[in-house]
Amino acid sequence: MTRDDASEPDSRPEMAPDTSAPECFPEEKPHPEYRINIYRDWCKSCGICAAFCPRQCLSLDAEGAPVVDKADRCTGCRWCELHCPDFAICVREVEKADDDAAKQ
């Protein structure tokens, strides 16, 4: 016994397209900013921080030393700080008071 789908009527109810007004996106909350400090005298340029940064905030210069390329992408996870074998990197949240003072 073969079934010919084209000969049987479709018993599924038709779905009307969604014509309701789109929901408003919630306001984006201000996210904290972070400062990444690299202590060059302590750094042996191993590249661990740049290689494993989940947000690609760091890269390596021509000598293989880390540089902060995209500080605005930093989420403050401190992965680079916690895995640096030389304790040569520090991530700190920028306080609002520092932000206001820097603008003046």
Tab-separated table of C-alpha atoms in Angstrom:
chain	number	residue	atom	x	y	z
A	1	MET	CA	0.000	0.000	0.000
A	2	THR	CA	1.503	3.305	-1.046
A	3	ARG	CA	0.489	6.656	0.250
A	4	ASP	CA	0.255	9.585	-2.118
A	5	ASP	CA	0.618	12.745	-0.010
A	6	ALA	CA	-0.442	14.960	-2.879
A	7	SER	CA	-3.874	13.366	-3.089
A	8	GLU	CA	-4.732	13.758	0.605
A	9	PRO	CA	-5.765	17.151	1.914
A	10	ASP	CA	-3.484	18.739	4.518
A	11	SER	CA	-5.178	18.427	7.896
A	12	ARG	CA	-2.819	20.861	9.644
A	13	PRO	CA	-4.359	24.212	10.548
A	14	GLU	CA	-2.945	27.185	8.687
A	15	MET	CA	-0.930	29.548	10.821
A	16	ALA	CA	-1.502	33.237	10.243
A	17	PRO	CA	1.644	35.317	10.033
A	18	ASP	CA	2.527	37.224	13.188
A	19	THR	CA	1.446	40.796	12.555
A	20	SER	CA	1.681	42.020	16.116
A	21	ALA	CA	3.920	44.975	16.879
A	22	PRO	CA	7.511	43.992	17.628
A	23	GLU	CA	8.458	43.997	21.257
A	24	CYS	CA	10.665	46.831	22.340
A	25	PHE	CA	14.179	45.823	23.174
A	26	PRO	CA	15.078	46.524	26.776
A	27	GLU	CA	17.400	49.443	27.287
A	28	GLU	CA	21.013	48.416	27.229
A	29	LYS	CA	22.455	48.759	30.700
A	30	PRO	CA	25.787	50.501	30.952
A	31	HIS	CA	28.433	47.871	31.389
A	32	PRO	CA	31.564	48.420	33.430
A	33	GLU	CA	34.796	49.289	31.688
A	34	TYR	CA	38.081	47.634	32.496
A	35	ARG	CA	41.691	48.756	32.332
A	36	ILE	CA	44.349	46.219	31.386
A	37	ASN	CA	47.848	47.040	32.644
A	38	ILE	CA	50.864	45.131	31.393
A	39	TYR	CA	54.072	45.405	33.416
A	40	ARG	CA	56.748	45.182	30.715
A	41	ASP	CA	59.624	44.671	33.159
A	42	TRP	CA	58.017	41.504	34.487
A	43	CYS	CA	56.678	40.129	31.184
A	44	LYS	CA	58.734	37.440	29.410
A	45	SER	CA	56.505	37.611	26.278
A	46	CYS	CA	55.191	34.058	26.533
A	47	GLY	CA	51.977	35.037	24.705
A	48	ILE	CA	49.587	33.092	26.953
A	49	CYS	CA	47.465	36.163	27.667
A	50	ALA	CA	46.947	37.059	24.004
A	51	ALA	CA	46.490	33.490	22.808
A	52	PHE	CA	43.670	32.643	25.182
A	53	CYS	CA	41.853	35.957	25.739
A	54	PRO	CA	38.202	35.028	25.114
A	55	ARG	CA	37.432	38.500	23.701
A	56	GLN	CA	40.692	39.020	21.734
A	57	CYS	CA	41.526	42.192	23.668
A	58	LEU	CA	45.248	41.510	23.521
A	59	SER	CA	47.634	40.867	20.653
A	60	LEU	CA	51.390	40.471	20.304
A	61	ASP	CA	53.699	43.107	18.865
A	62	ALA	CA	56.682	42.447	16.557
A	63	GLU	CA	58.826	41.276	19.501
A	64	GLY	CA	56.086	38.984	20.830
A	65	ALA	CA	55.164	41.222	23.761
A	66	PRO	CA	51.451	41.624	24.563
A	67	VAL	CA	49.698	44.887	23.757
A	68	VAL	CA	46.159	45.974	24.572
A	69	ASP	CA	44.361	46.330	21.239
A	70	LYS	CA	40.685	46.340	22.131
A	71	ALA	CA	40.267	47.347	25.763
A	72	ASP	CA	36.603	48.216	25.143
A	73	ARG	CA	35.879	44.515	24.500
A	74	CYS	CA	37.222	43.437	27.913
A	75	THR	CA	34.588	41.882	30.190
A	76	GLY	CA	36.842	41.716	33.236
A	77	CYS	CA	37.082	37.919	33.309
A	78	ARG	CA	40.735	38.287	34.399
A	79	TRP	CA	41.739	35.153	32.490
A	80	CYS	CA	44.953	36.845	31.356
A	81	GLU	CA	45.774	38.007	34.877
A	82	LEU	CA	45.097	34.638	36.491
A	83	HIS	CA	47.157	32.641	33.966
A	84	CYS	CA	50.159	34.926	33.580
A	85	PRO	CA	53.145	32.979	34.961
A	86	ASP	CA	55.000	36.222	35.745
A	87	PHE	CA	52.138	38.207	37.360
A	88	ALA	CA	52.819	40.833	34.678
A	89	ILE	CA	49.232	41.738	33.833
A	90	CYS	CA	46.512	43.345	35.909
A	91	VAL	CA	42.831	43.914	35.067
A	92	ARG	CA	40.855	46.427	37.079
A	93	GLU	CA	37.402	47.944	36.708
A	94	VAL	CA	37.391	51.641	35.834
A	95	GLU	CA	35.389	53.457	38.467
A	96	LYS	CA	32.836	56.076	37.416
A	97	ALA	CA	34.598	58.730	39.503
A	98	ASP	CA	37.798	58.065	37.515
A	99	ASP	CA	35.822	58.402	34.291
A	100	ASP	CA	34.346	61.784	35.289
A	101	ALA	CA	37.702	63.126	36.509
A	102	ALA	CA	39.447	62.059	33.300
A	103	LYS	CA	36.963	64.045	31.193
A	104	GLN	CA	37.669	67.297	33.070
